[in-house]
Every structure is written in structure tokens, then in C-alpha cells.
Amino acid sequence: MIRDITFGQFFPAKSPIHALDPRTKLVLVVAYIVMVFIGNNFFCLGLAAAFLILVTALSRVPVKMILRSIRPIWFVIAFTAILNIFYIQGEVLLFEWGFIHIYDRGVFTALFMAVRIILVVMGSSLLTYTTSPTDLTDGLERLLSPLKIFKLPVHEFALMMTIALRFIPTLIEETDKIMSAQKARGADLESGGLLRRVKALVPILIPLFVSSFRRAFDLATAMECRCYHGGEGRTRMKKLQMHAGDYWAFGVTILVFGGIIAASILLPKVY
Amino acid sequence: MTNIIETKDLQFEYTSEEEGAQVVLNGVDLKIRKGEFVAVLGHNGSGKSTLAKHFNAMLLPSGGKCFVAGMDTADEEKRFDIRQTVGMVLQNPDNQLVATIVEEDVAFGPENMGVPPEEIRKRVDEALKAVGMYEYRRHAPHKLSGGQKQRIAIAGIIAMQPACIVLDEPTAMLDPRGREEVISTIHRLCSEMGITIVLITHYMDETVDADRVVVMDDGRILLSGTPREVFSQVDELKAVELDVPQATRLIYRLQKAGVKGLPAGVLTDDECIEVLSNLLEVNGCPSSKPRN
Ligand SMILES: Nc1ncnc2c1ncn2[C@@H]1O[C@H](COP(=O)(O)OP(=O)(O)O)[C@@H](O)[C@H]1O
Ligand SMILES: [Mg+2]
């Protein structure tokens, strides 16, 4: 059962979007999020949505998977929308019942906010669908490396991410083994109330902790044996390189960004 | 300079608050020649791992000296040169792989050493080919078998181009097939690439093909010599709770039981069969030779 937890949601495929430099994708996702938040009317969102559809089509990630990314946050979307419907006041009263007043502007704003959140979430999920966690970490490390002059531990952070990614499957496997071992000794993990179940987890977590410390200790030794001494003087085997595709991606994004800025200045606002 | 590792009266003690000083190495004199395949045996707690950690400056002697390719391990400035010269492979294959992709893990050592990217690429490919794992270069380590993971760990060391590799019980957590993979790989590294191998193990049968076997007991070197020389001293080995290969033990017990005409120092099953069938033939059982 615990095996179902997958970390990250990379969808391997051969596509022009997968082939982009991870740094490009990171920068463009940030630009995309900014443009979705700058856009203040439905035309802007329409433009952003068109852009998202184009990228999705190019990426060959199934639409179903992209839609699935909003499932964990539908509650946030619904909550925001409901708040907007009830609180925003406008000229045209659409509905009145007791203390509840719903205005046209409230409905528009609610819809607008919902679409905005959905666009942002779908867009960023596309990043993780098309970029392997390793590439993502790599791209992040290199993008943020200028921050090292402010003494930010960028390399250490990236290495931590890599090690976490490396060991999560190992630890999941181990948890599975410990659970089986405790079950074989008669531990009951699946019945009883919440408190009982939480208590039943203790004999699983303790061995897991102990072995994690053991692993961390071994790993530190192994890293030292392999001349690890921090990020200083370290080179990388993989060189990240920008290709024609990356320049195209930047070009198209800048166009869309410009369109959205123009539209949000020229066209009437929703709220 | 023909000795890659040389220890002179090496002493080491752990100090803990509860127990005070505990002597773990008590005057170890050992010379390991370039290109040699040395197996180190000894029961648990005899100080094998502690000795191994002196070979790449993970631990520094409390007394005596340890030299690696002429460099004193106590010299702080030489630490990374020493670790580059003597690579170390540990017991648990899971806990020594750092990266999420095989080839990136192999690149970890050279990256730390500041090798230029093109050169790392070349070394990684060569190292993976040397351990027969080149086809797996894009795989995730956690999906490989124990033997394969251990070979990746070895490749990660080879990519640093060391003169010597120390392996601390590399097969202890593997199944028989994984053990066989790892042992044949390190033999190949020794014979084809001329890398000095120090293999710490408690499986006797892994030591019979070594150039030299060193037996440790209680922080000292008890016996040292060719496998034949060492394993013919069955009583000494028994005294330190070490076993000899099954074939050796069988011949030894036959000798003890009064059977005449058996040579000492039989190591492998094949040799044992040979010796026994010769014996039977001499005693008039001609049909006893194994028919292939
Ligand atoms: N970190 C440590 N602190 C204190 N004592 C240790 C430590 N590591 C090992 N020892 C002790 O040193 C002795 C030798 O250990 P070790 O070199 O690991 O033996 P081997 O590898 O032959 O089993 C043991 O008695 C052990 O208890
Ligand atoms: Mg040990």
C-alpha cells in the first residue's frame, strides 16, 4: 500500500518541452505565474490559457494528468470562489436571501480567481511533468548559484535534495519491510481508532529512525572517501546548454507576456 | 617505490568517556606492494575496518606511521591526494550511492576532485565499462540488485583513478550471485588494470585466489602469506575462531584421522576432488575418478 506513494510526478517522453534546459523551464514558469497574476481581465486569462494549451500539446503529457494536478487543491479553489461570491459587492444584485447578497461582480471575480488558480497550478505541474527531479535540482542549483555571494548554501541545498530523492525509495522499501516484520510479530496496523493506529506506528518509526541515522553516518563516510569537501572547487560532469528550442521558448513567452500586459492596461478590469 | 601502503608499528585507540582508552590496533606492520591482491581476514572486532580507515586517512594513527604512496597520512595537506590514491568501498551498497542516476553517482568523486567535465564523462564511461554496468548508466540505483549496486560503488571509485582500492566486506550483504559478480570484478581490476586490491572479508573462499592473505587478531597481524601457507595452519586459525575453506578442512580432518599421502594446503573444491580421487586410485578404486 505504501508503495503507491510516488515522489515527484515526472512523465518521461520525448518532446520539445522535455528537451528544454531546466533553467529555461524554471525561469519561464516563474514568468508564466507572474503573467497570470498581472492579467486582470478574462482576455488575459484566455491568452495565458491558450499558451498553456500550446505547451501542453507540445509536451505530449496526457491532458488527464494535467487535470489531475488540480485535484489536491480543489478545496482551496472552491473556498476562494465562495468567499468572493459572498463578499464582493457590485451594482447588479443577482440573488438575495436573508443576509446573503450575491452581486454580478462577485460571481465574475469568483470565476476569475478560480480560473487564475487553476492556470497557475496546471502550468507549474507541467514543469514537474516534463522535468526529472534530478534536472530540476540541477537547474535550480545553477540558477541560484549567484546567491552564493550572499553566503546562501545553494550547493548544500541542492545536494540535500539529491540525497533525499536518492533515499526516499530506499526508505519506503525499508518501511515496507519493517511493517511486514512487525505484522509477522502480531502487530495490528489496520484496525482500531485513530489513537490506536498512531500508537501502532511507533514500533515502525523507531527502527526506521535508527536505520536512517546508520545510513546517514555511512553515507557521510562514503562521501568523505570520495573526496567530498563541500561545493568549493567542485566541477560538474553534466553541462547545461541552451539550444535553439530554449531561445524559441523565451521568444514566445515574451510575446505572450507582452500581450497580457497590453491587454490588462487597455481592457476593462474584472475587479 | 614499490609499496603502495606501508604501516610502521601502527597503533590506534578509541577513547570514550565510559570505558576510557580502548586499544584497537596494537603495532601493525604491513607492506602492500603495487598491483598486489591482498585479502584481510579476522573475526568481528579484530580491527580490520579500523586498519582500512587508516589507509585513506579517514583515521589517523595514535602511534606509529602509515604511508600511502610515500605520503604520510598524518599530513593534512595530502589528505585529498591520499583519498584519491586509495579508494574505499564499504559494506552496505545502499548507503554509499549519492545520486539518483547511476552515471551521476559515478561522477561524484571526479566532480569533487575538480576534474574538467569532458574528462569526467570519459572516466565515467570507462569506469562503468570496467565493472560491466555501462548499459545501466541511466538507471536509478534503487532499482538495481545488491551486486549491481556494489559494482556501481566500485565504478565510482575507479573513476577517481586510484592506485589502490580497499573493500571493507563488500560482499557481506549480498546473495551468492552478487558476491560472485563483485569478486570476479575486483579480480579483473587487479589483473587487467593493475589496481592494488585490499579485500577485507570473512568468506574464506573469497581469499583463495588472493596473492596474499593477512590474518588479523586483536589489533595485530597474526599470519601473513600465500593462501596455501596461511590455510595450512589450521590450528592457529581455529585458535582465533577463524575457519578454513571447506576443502582444506576436509583434507585436514582426513589427515588427522590417519589417512596417509594427502598434501597440505588444499584450497579449492577442484583440487580436493583431484587429491581424493588420486588417493582412491592409489588404493585401488580406479572407477572413482569423476567422469565429465
Ligand atoms: N567509533 C568507534 N568508537 C569506539 N570504538 C569503536 C568504534 N569503531 C570500532 N570500535 C571498536 O574497535 C574494535 C575494532 O573494530 P573494527 O575495526 O570495526 O573491527 P572489524 O572491522 O574487524 O570487525 C571493536 O572492538 C569496536 O568495538
Ligand atoms: Mg568491519
Short mmCIF file of C-alpha atoms in Angstrom, two decimals, chain A residues 24 33 43 67 72 84 98 101 107 117 123 133 143 145 156 162 166 170 179 213 229 239 242 244 248 260 267:
data_model
loop_
_atom_site.label_atom_id
_atom_site.label_comp_id
_atom_site.label_asym_id
_atom_site.label_seq_id
_atom_site.Cartn_x
_atom_site.Cartn_y
_atom_site.Cartn_z
CA THR A 24 14.75 27.81 -19.11
CA ILE A 33 2.92 32.70 -12.91
CA PHE A 43 -8.90 38.20 -22.16
CA LEU A 67 -6.20 17.97 -14.93
CA PRO A 72 -5.39 18.19 -4.32
CA ASN A 84 -15.57 36.06 -3.40
CA GLY A 98 -31.76 36.71 4.28
CA HIS A 101 -26.47 39.04 -1.24
CA VAL A 107 -19.68 36.00 -9.49
CA ILE A 117 -5.51 29.46 -9.56
CA GLY A 123 1.27 25.46 -15.50
CA PRO A 133 13.69 15.75 -10.32
CA LEU A 143 20.14 29.34 -11.42
CA SER A 145 24.35 29.89 -7.72
CA GLU A 156 24.31 22.23 0.06
CA THR A 162 19.54 14.96 -4.47
CA ARG A 166 18.01 9.11 -3.80
CA THR A 170 15.09 3.14 -0.19
CA MET A 179 5.81 -3.17 8.64
CA PHE A 213 20.92 7.51 11.27
CA HIS A 229 34.70 18.70 0.75
CA LYS A 239 26.95 20.79 -18.66
CA MET A 242 20.84 26.35 -24.16
CA ALA A 244 17.60 26.84 -30.34
CA TRP A 248 12.23 29.99 -29.13
CA ILE A 260 -1.05 40.18 -21.39
CA LEU A 267 -9.13 46.38 -21.47
#
